[in-house]
């Protein structure tokens, strides 16, 4: 755990807060800003890892009481003119927004169907490719067998004959049953 003295040396180190970066990527000079400095800031408030953060777009230092009073008047006028008036959406605007949303949904459905069709075609092509590859391997294996002088049909016949003999042995009755003992 750091002490206040360590924190203050950490924060006041060279370039600790001399420059900031805005949400738009522009640099902001924060060299004159210290704890207790009155500033006029513009930006958005967000949170990251459960910590509130301000994403600065513009910042200026308020040096006099008159500048601070002007800032408060500007802020109050903004709240009165913009934020306190009821925001009424006309039926035309509402319908336009609804059509736009439905159009976006329709576009998403079309894209999804197109993507599913492409995936189906791709899967069918892969399956066909595997099938062709399997057949090619079987043909090559048959050629290798022919080159070695082994006939596949003779091997199959031997297998069937051996299998038949094994089945007959399993189904034969013992001699004791045949002789009637």
Coordinates of C-alpha atoms in Angstrom, one line a residue:
X1 CA 0.0 0.0 0.0
X2 CA 1.4 3.4 -1.0
X3 CA 1.4 6.4 1.4
X4 CA 0.2 9.9 0.5
X5 CA 3.7 11.0 0.1
X6 CA 4.5 8.3 -2.4
X7 CA 1.3 9.0 -4.3
X8 CA 2.0 12.7 -4.6
X9 CA 5.5 12.0 -5.9
X10 CA 4.1 9.5 -8.3
X11 CA 1.5 11.9 -9.6
X12 CA 3.8 14.9 -9.7
X13 CA 6.5 13.1 -11.6
X14 CA 7.6 14.4 -15.0
X15 CA 4.9 13.9 -17.7
X16 CA 2.6 12.2 -15.2
X17 CA -0.3 14.3 -16.3
X18 CA 1.3 16.9 -18.5
X19 CA -0.6 15.5 -21.6
X20 CA -3.9 13.7 -21.9
X21 CA -5.6 12.1 -24.9
X22 CA -9.1 12.8 -25.8
X23 CA -11.7 10.4 -27.1
X24 CA -11.0 11.9 -30.5
X25 CA -7.3 11.2 -30.2
X26 CA -6.2 14.8 -29.8
X27 CA -3.7 15.7 -27.1
X28 CA -4.8 17.9 -24.2
X29 CA -2.3 20.0 -22.2
X30 CA -2.9 19.2 -18.5
X31 CA 0.3 20.7 -17.2
X32 CA -1.6 23.5 -15.4
X33 CA -4.2 21.3 -13.8
X34 CA -3.7 20.2 -10.2
X35 CA -6.0 19.1 -7.4
X36 CA -8.3 22.0 -6.6
X37 CA -8.0 23.7 -10.0
X38 CA -11.3 24.7 -11.4
X39 CA -11.8 23.5 -15.0
X40 CA -14.4 23.6 -17.6
X41 CA -14.6 20.1 -19.1
X42 CA -16.6 18.6 -21.9
X43 CA -16.9 14.9 -22.6
X44 CA -18.7 11.8 -21.6
X45 CA -18.7 9.8 -18.4
X46 CA -18.1 6.0 -18.6
X47 CA -17.0 3.3 -16.4
X48 CA -14.1 0.8 -16.7
X49 CA -13.6 -2.0 -14.1
X50 CA -16.3 -0.4 -11.9
X51 CA -14.5 2.9 -11.8
X52 CA -16.1 6.0 -13.3
X53 CA -14.0 7.8 -15.8
X54 CA -14.5 10.9 -17.8
X55 CA -13.6 10.8 -21.5
X56 CA -12.4 14.3 -22.1
X57 CA -13.2 16.0 -25.4
X58 CA -12.2 19.5 -24.3
X59 CA -10.9 21.1 -21.1
X60 CA -10.0 24.6 -20.2
X61 CA -8.8 26.1 -16.9
X62 CA -11.0 28.7 -15.3
X63 CA -8.7 31.2 -13.7
X64 CA -11.1 33.9 -12.3
X65 CA -14.3 34.0 -10.4
X66 CA -16.0 35.8 -13.3
X67 CA -15.1 33.0 -15.7
X68 CA -16.6 30.5 -13.2
X69 CA -19.8 32.6 -13.0
X70 CA -20.0 32.8 -16.8
X71 CA -19.6 29.0 -17.0
X72 CA -22.3 28.4 -14.4
X73 CA -24.7 30.8 -16.4
X74 CA -23.9 28.9 -19.6
X75 CA -24.5 25.6 -17.9
X76 CA -27.8 26.7 -16.4
X77 CA -29.0 28.1 -19.8
X78 CA -28.1 24.8 -21.4
X79 CA -30.1 22.8 -18.8
X80 CA -33.1 25.2 -19.1
X81 CA -33.2 25.4 -22.9
X82 CA -32.3 21.9 -23.9
X83 CA -32.7 19.4 -21.0
X84 CA -35.8 20.8 -19.3
X85 CA -38.0 21.0 -22.3
X86 CA -40.0 17.9 -23.0
X87 CA -38.7 15.9 -25.9
X88 CA -41.6 15.1 -28.1
X89 CA -41.2 12.7 -31.0
X90 CA -43.7 13.3 -33.8
X91 CA -45.7 10.4 -35.3
X92 CA -43.8 10.9 -38.5
X93 CA -40.4 10.6 -36.8
X94 CA -41.6 7.6 -34.8
X95 CA -42.9 5.8 -38.0
X96 CA -39.7 6.7 -39.8
X97 CA -37.6 5.2 -37.0
X98 CA -39.8 2.1 -36.9
X99 CA -39.4 1.5 -40.6
X100 CA -35.7 2.0 -40.3
X101 CA -35.5 -0.5 -37.5
X102 CA -37.7 -3.0 -39.4
X103 CA -35.5 -2.5 -42.5
X104 CA -32.4 -3.2 -40.4
X105 CA -34.0 -6.4 -39.0
X106 CA -34.9 -7.4 -42.6
X107 CA -31.4 -6.8 -43.7
X108 CA -30.0 -8.9 -40.8
X109 CA -32.4 -11.8 -41.7
X110 CA -31.3 -11.6 -45.3
X111 CA -27.6 -11.6 -44.3
X112 CA -28.2 -14.5 -41.9
X113 CA -30.0 -16.6 -44.6
X114 CA -27.3 -15.8 -47.1
X115 CA -24.5 -16.7 -44.6
X116 CA -26.3 -20.0 -43.8
X117 CA -26.7 -20.8 -47.5
X118 CA -23.0 -20.1 -48.1
X119 CA -22.1 -22.3 -45.1
X120 CA -24.3 -25.1 -46.4
X121 CA -22.7 -24.8 -49.8
X122 CA -19.3 -24.8 -48.2
X123 CA -20.1 -27.9 -46.1
X124 CA -21.5 -29.7 -49.1
X125 CA -18.4 -28.9 -51.1
X126 CA -16.1 -30.1 -48.3
X127 CA -18.2 -33.3 -48.0
X128 CA -17.9 -33.9 -51.8
X129 CA -14.2 -33.2 -51.6
X130 CA -13.7 -35.8 -48.8
X131 CA -15.8 -38.3 -50.9
X132 CA -13.6 -37.7 -54.0
X133 CA -10.5 -38.0 -51.9
X134 CA -11.7 -41.3 -50.3
X135 CA -12.5 -42.7 -53.8
X136 CA -9.1 -41.6 -55.1
X137 CA -7.4 -43.4 -52.2
X138 CA -9.5 -46.5 -52.8
X139 CA -8.5 -46.5 -56.5
X140 CA -4.8 -46.0 -55.6
X141 CA -5.1 -48.8 -53.0
X142 CA -6.6 -51.1 -55.7
X143 CA -3.8 -50.2 -58.1
X144 CA -1.2 -51.0 -55.5
X145 CA -2.9 -54.3 -54.8
X146 CA -2.9 -55.1 -58.6
X147 CA 0.7 -54.2 -58.8
X148 CA 1.5 -56.5 -55.9
X149 CA -0.4 -59.3 -57.6
X150 CA -3.1 -59.5 -55.0
X151 CA -6.7 -59.6 -56.2
X152 CA -9.2 -58.0 -54.0
X153 CA -11.9 -60.4 -55.1
X154 CA -9.8 -63.4 -54.1
X155 CA -9.1 -61.9 -50.7
X156 CA -12.8 -61.3 -50.3
X157 CA -13.6 -64.9 -51.3
X158 CA -11.1 -66.2 -48.8
X159 CA -12.6 -64.0 -46.1
X160 CA -16.2 -65.2 -46.9
X161 CA -15.1 -68.9 -46.9
X162 CA -13.3 -68.5 -43.5
X163 CA -16.4 -66.7 -42.1
X164 CA -18.7 -69.5 -43.4
X165 CA -16.5 -72.2 -41.8
X166 CA -16.5 -70.4 -38.4
X167 CA -20.3 -70.1 -38.5
X168 CA -20.7 -73.8 -39.3
X169 CA -18.4 -74.8 -36.4
X170 CA -20.5 -72.6 -34.0
X171 CA -23.8 -74.1 -35.1
X172 CA -22.7 -77.8 -35.2
X173 CA -24.2 -80.0 -32.6
X174 CA -21.9 -82.0 -30.4
X175 CA -21.5 -85.8 -31.1
X176 CA -23.2 -86.7 -27.9
X177 CA -26.5 -85.1 -29.2
X178 CA -26.2 -86.9 -32.6
X179 CA -25.6 -90.4 -31.2
X180 CA -28.5 -90.1 -28.8
X181 CA -26.5 -90.9 -25.7

